[in-house]
Structure formats: structure tokens, C-alpha cells
Amino acid sequence: MIKKLLLYVIIAVITFFISYSLHNYLLTSLDSIPPYNLREVYIFHASLSLFLVVTFELIIYFLKEFKDQIGFLYLGSIVLKMMLFFVIFRELLSTSLQLTKSDKLSLLIPIAIFIIYEVMVVVKMLNRAD
């Protein structure tokens, strides 16, 4: 189990660094700097994704009877994750700040990247025969 958890951490960290660096480079080269800290958005999504993945792995390991419920727990966790994002970044999402389409897209890209990461890991967990 430790090897699995370590692998999830390594993949999340690599995903964070590659996606954030590439995203930041593209925005800088296009002179389209968003009015918010893009790194904080990436850190939020990466850390919460890692937390969810580790939590689900621990649930599967220690509470085997809940393995069939992981998919439903994951769906609920997406809702909670988005609610937490709105609470933490409410000033960013308020109507007083005018975001361009590029800025809005820059908010959605980390969400998509880390949802893909979470789905891939959760599906791998569910398909694994223990």
C-alpha cells in the first residue's frame, strides 16, 4: 500500500509541475497574465486531488466493505471540492472582478487536469482485484 500511495504522490507532483509550468509559460508567452495567482489554483487542485486519492486508497485498504461505494463517494467529493473552491476563491469568482475568456479558461484547465488524474486513479483502484 505504501508503494501505491507513493506512486500517487509522485504522479500528482509531476502532473502539477508539468501542467503548471506549461500553462504559465503559454500565458506568459501570450502576454495574458490572469489577475489571480495561477499557482495557488494549481496547488489547491493538486493537494485536494491527492488528498482524495489517498483517502480512497485508505478506505479500500482498511474498510474493504466500502470498496463498492468509492465511485459514489468520488462523485460527492467532486461537489465538495467545487464548493470548497468557491469558498476559498470567492473574491476571484465575484462579479466585481472582470475576467476575460482566457482568464476563465485558465481557471478551468487545472480543474480538468486534476479531475482526469482523480478519475484515472479511482478507476484503477476499483478495477484492482484485492
PDB file of C-alpha atoms in Angstrom, residues 9-125:
ATOM      1  CA  VAL A   9       2.029  11.330  -4.754  1.00  0.00           C
ATOM      2  CA  ILE A  10       4.746  11.201  -7.411  1.00  0.00           C
ATOM      3  CA  ILE A  11       2.218  11.262 -10.253  1.00  0.00           C
ATOM      4  CA  ALA A  12       0.325  14.184  -8.669  1.00  0.00           C
ATOM      5  CA  VAL A  13       3.524  16.183  -8.122  1.00  0.00           C
ATOM      6  CA  ILE A  14       4.758  15.538 -11.662  1.00  0.00           C
ATOM      7  CA  THR A  15       1.333  16.420 -13.060  1.00  0.00           C
ATOM      8  CA  PHE A  16       1.334  19.634 -11.029  1.00  0.00           C
ATOM      9  CA  PHE A  17       4.794  20.759 -12.120  1.00  0.00           C
ATOM     10  CA  ILE A  18       4.405  19.901 -15.787  1.00  0.00           C
ATOM     11  CA  SER A  19       0.900  21.299 -16.199  1.00  0.00           C
ATOM     12  CA  TYR A  20       1.530  24.447 -14.160  1.00  0.00           C
ATOM     13  CA  SER A  21       4.846  25.169 -15.881  1.00  0.00           C
ATOM     14  CA  LEU A  22       3.395  24.651 -19.339  1.00  0.00           C
ATOM     15  CA  HIS A  23       0.277  26.673 -18.548  1.00  0.00           C
ATOM     16  CA  ASN A  24       2.279  29.522 -17.031  1.00  0.00           C
ATOM     17  CA  TYR A  25       4.721  29.506 -19.958  1.00  0.00           C
ATOM     18  CA  LEU A  26       1.898  29.694 -22.501  1.00  0.00           C
ATOM     19  CA  LEU A  27       0.176  32.533 -20.665  1.00  0.00           C
ATOM     20  CA  THR A  28       3.438  34.453 -20.322  1.00  0.00           C
ATOM     21  CA  SER A  29       4.346  33.983 -23.973  1.00  0.00           C
ATOM     22  CA  LEU A  30       0.884  35.214 -24.993  1.00  0.00           C
ATOM     23  CA  ASP A  31       1.088  38.193 -22.589  1.00  0.00           C
ATOM     24  CA  SER A  32      -2.105  37.007 -20.949  1.00  0.00           C
ATOM     25  CA  ILE A  33      -1.343  37.138 -17.240  1.00  0.00           C
ATOM     26  CA  PRO A  34      -4.500  36.394 -15.208  1.00  0.00           C
ATOM     27  CA  PRO A  35      -5.457  38.755 -12.358  1.00  0.00           C
ATOM     28  CA  TYR A  36      -5.105  35.909  -9.856  1.00  0.00           C
ATOM     29  CA  ASN A  37      -2.316  33.651  -8.697  1.00  0.00           C
ATOM     30  CA  LEU A  38      -2.430  30.675 -11.047  1.00  0.00           C
ATOM     31  CA  ARG A  39      -0.039  28.718  -8.851  1.00  0.00           C
ATOM     32  CA  GLU A  40      -2.473  28.887  -5.916  1.00  0.00           C
ATOM     33  CA  VAL A  41      -5.242  27.478  -8.108  1.00  0.00           C
ATOM     34  CA  TYR A  42      -2.996  24.610  -9.202  1.00  0.00           C
ATOM     35  CA  ILE A  43      -1.829  23.957  -5.637  1.00  0.00           C
ATOM     36  CA  PHE A  44      -5.435  23.849  -4.444  1.00  0.00           C
ATOM     37  CA  HIS A  45      -6.493  21.309  -7.063  1.00  0.00           C
ATOM     38  CA  ALA A  46      -3.338  19.202  -6.786  1.00  0.00           C
ATOM     39  CA  SER A  47      -3.444  18.998  -2.998  1.00  0.00           C
ATOM     40  CA  LEU A  48      -7.154  18.225  -2.839  1.00  0.00           C
ATOM     41  CA  SER A  49      -6.856  15.625  -5.599  1.00  0.00           C
ATOM     42  CA  LEU A  50      -4.005  13.980  -3.768  1.00  0.00           C
ATOM     43  CA  PHE A  51      -5.973  14.066  -0.513  1.00  0.00           C
ATOM     44  CA  LEU A  52      -8.970  12.408  -2.189  1.00  0.00           C
ATOM     45  CA  VAL A  53      -6.898   9.721  -3.878  1.00  0.00           C
ATOM     46  CA  VAL A  54      -5.024   8.864  -0.673  1.00  0.00           C
ATOM     47  CA  THR A  55      -8.277   8.832   1.303  1.00  0.00           C
ATOM     48  CA  PHE A  56      -9.927   6.463  -1.174  1.00  0.00           C
ATOM     49  CA  GLU A  57      -6.905   4.163  -1.137  1.00  0.00           C
ATOM     50  CA  LEU A  58      -7.007   4.072   2.668  1.00  0.00           C
ATOM     51  CA  ILE A  59     -10.751   3.362   2.614  1.00  0.00           C
ATOM     52  CA  ILE A  60     -10.239   0.484   0.202  1.00  0.00           C
ATOM     53  CA  TYR A  61      -7.347  -0.876   2.269  1.00  0.00           C
ATOM     54  CA  PHE A  62      -8.873  -0.599   5.743  1.00  0.00           C
ATOM     55  CA  LEU A  63     -12.617  -0.681   5.024  1.00  0.00           C
ATOM     56  CA  LYS A  64     -12.926  -3.234   2.240  1.00  0.00           C
ATOM     57  CA  GLU A  65     -16.718  -3.322   2.560  1.00  0.00           C
ATOM     58  CA  PHE A  66     -16.852   0.264   1.227  1.00  0.00           C
ATOM     59  CA  LYS A  67     -14.917  -0.506  -1.966  1.00  0.00           C
ATOM     60  CA  ASP A  68     -18.163  -0.719  -3.956  1.00  0.00           C
ATOM     61  CA  GLN A  69     -19.138   2.740  -2.703  1.00  0.00           C
ATOM     62  CA  ILE A  70     -15.953   4.539  -3.780  1.00  0.00           C
ATOM     63  CA  GLY A  71     -17.498   5.671  -7.075  1.00  0.00           C
ATOM     64  CA  PHE A  72     -20.383   7.325  -5.263  1.00  0.00           C
ATOM     65  CA  LEU A  73     -18.052   8.825  -2.678  1.00  0.00           C
ATOM     66  CA  TYR A  74     -15.944  10.225  -5.504  1.00  0.00           C
ATOM     67  CA  LEU A  75     -18.957  11.889  -7.141  1.00  0.00           C
ATOM     68  CA  GLY A  76     -19.854  13.505  -3.822  1.00  0.00           C
ATOM     69  CA  SER A  77     -16.263  14.588  -3.294  1.00  0.00           C
ATOM     70  CA  ILE A  78     -16.270  16.454  -6.620  1.00  0.00           C
ATOM     71  CA  VAL A  79     -19.213  18.532  -5.405  1.00  0.00           C
ATOM     72  CA  LEU A  80     -17.490  19.222  -2.074  1.00  0.00           C
ATOM     73  CA  LYS A  81     -14.248  20.097  -3.862  1.00  0.00           C
ATOM     74  CA  MET A  82     -16.019  22.648  -6.079  1.00  0.00           C
ATOM     75  CA  MET A  83     -17.845  24.133  -3.094  1.00  0.00           C
ATOM     76  CA  LEU A  84     -14.550  24.486  -1.230  1.00  0.00           C
ATOM     77  CA  PHE A  85     -13.004  26.094  -4.311  1.00  0.00           C
ATOM     78  CA  PHE A  86     -15.833  28.634  -4.447  1.00  0.00           C
ATOM     79  CA  VAL A  87     -15.434  29.408  -0.736  1.00  0.00           C
ATOM     80  CA  ILE A  88     -11.655  29.823  -0.873  1.00  0.00           C
ATOM     81  CA  PHE A  89     -11.570  31.733  -4.158  1.00  0.00           C
ATOM     82  CA  ARG A  90     -14.866  33.637  -3.760  1.00  0.00           C
ATOM     83  CA  GLU A  91     -13.218  37.017  -4.358  1.00  0.00           C
ATOM     84  CA  LEU A  92     -11.835  35.717  -7.613  1.00  0.00           C
ATOM     85  CA  LEU A  93     -15.230  34.449  -8.715  1.00  0.00           C
ATOM     86  CA  SER A  94     -17.169  37.519  -7.596  1.00  0.00           C
ATOM     87  CA  THR A  95     -18.769  39.753 -10.179  1.00  0.00           C
ATOM     88  CA  SER A  96     -16.606  42.744  -9.235  1.00  0.00           C
ATOM     89  CA  LEU A  97     -13.589  41.193 -10.953  1.00  0.00           C
ATOM     90  CA  GLN A  98     -13.887  41.188 -14.730  1.00  0.00           C
ATOM     91  CA  LEU A  99     -12.330  38.009 -16.089  1.00  0.00           C
ATOM     92  CA  THR A 100     -11.576  37.588 -19.762  1.00  0.00           C
ATOM     93  CA  LYS A 101     -12.337  34.334 -21.555  1.00  0.00           C
ATOM     94  CA  SER A 102      -8.651  33.461 -21.280  1.00  0.00           C
ATOM     95  CA  ASP A 103      -8.758  34.012 -17.506  1.00  0.00           C
ATOM     96  CA  LYS A 104     -11.874  31.856 -17.152  1.00  0.00           C
ATOM     97  CA  LEU A 105     -10.318  29.124 -19.262  1.00  0.00           C
ATOM     98  CA  SER A 106      -7.197  29.297 -17.106  1.00  0.00           C
ATOM     99  CA  LEU A 107      -9.389  28.507 -14.096  1.00  0.00           C
ATOM    100  CA  LEU A 108     -10.974  25.508 -15.809  1.00  0.00           C
ATOM    101  CA  ILE A 109      -7.765  23.917 -17.095  1.00  0.00           C
ATOM    102  CA  PRO A 110      -6.434  22.859 -13.649  1.00  0.00           C
ATOM    103  CA  ILE A 111      -9.880  21.535 -12.734  1.00  0.00           C
ATOM    104  CA  ALA A 112      -9.940  19.361 -15.851  1.00  0.00           C
ATOM    105  CA  ILE A 113      -6.359  18.159 -15.433  1.00  0.00           C
ATOM    106  CA  PHE A 114      -6.812  17.026 -11.853  1.00  0.00           C
ATOM    107  CA  ILE A 115     -10.270  15.533 -12.418  1.00  0.00           C
ATOM    108  CA  ILE A 116      -8.688  13.392 -15.137  1.00  0.00           C
ATOM    109  CA  TYR A 117      -5.949  12.401 -12.662  1.00  0.00           C
ATOM    110  CA  GLU A 118      -8.518  11.524  -9.991  1.00  0.00           C
ATOM    111  CA  VAL A 119     -10.718   9.531 -12.366  1.00  0.00           C
ATOM    112  CA  MET A 120      -7.779   7.538 -13.712  1.00  0.00           C
ATOM    113  CA  VAL A 121      -6.603   6.638 -10.214  1.00  0.00           C
ATOM    114  CA  VAL A 122     -10.075   5.843  -8.842  1.00  0.00           C
ATOM    115  CA  VAL A 123     -10.882   3.642 -11.854  1.00  0.00           C
ATOM    116  CA  LYS A 124      -7.565   1.832 -11.370  1.00  0.00           C
ATOM    117  CA  MET A 125      -8.446   1.310  -7.691  1.00  0.00           C
TER     118      MET A 125
END
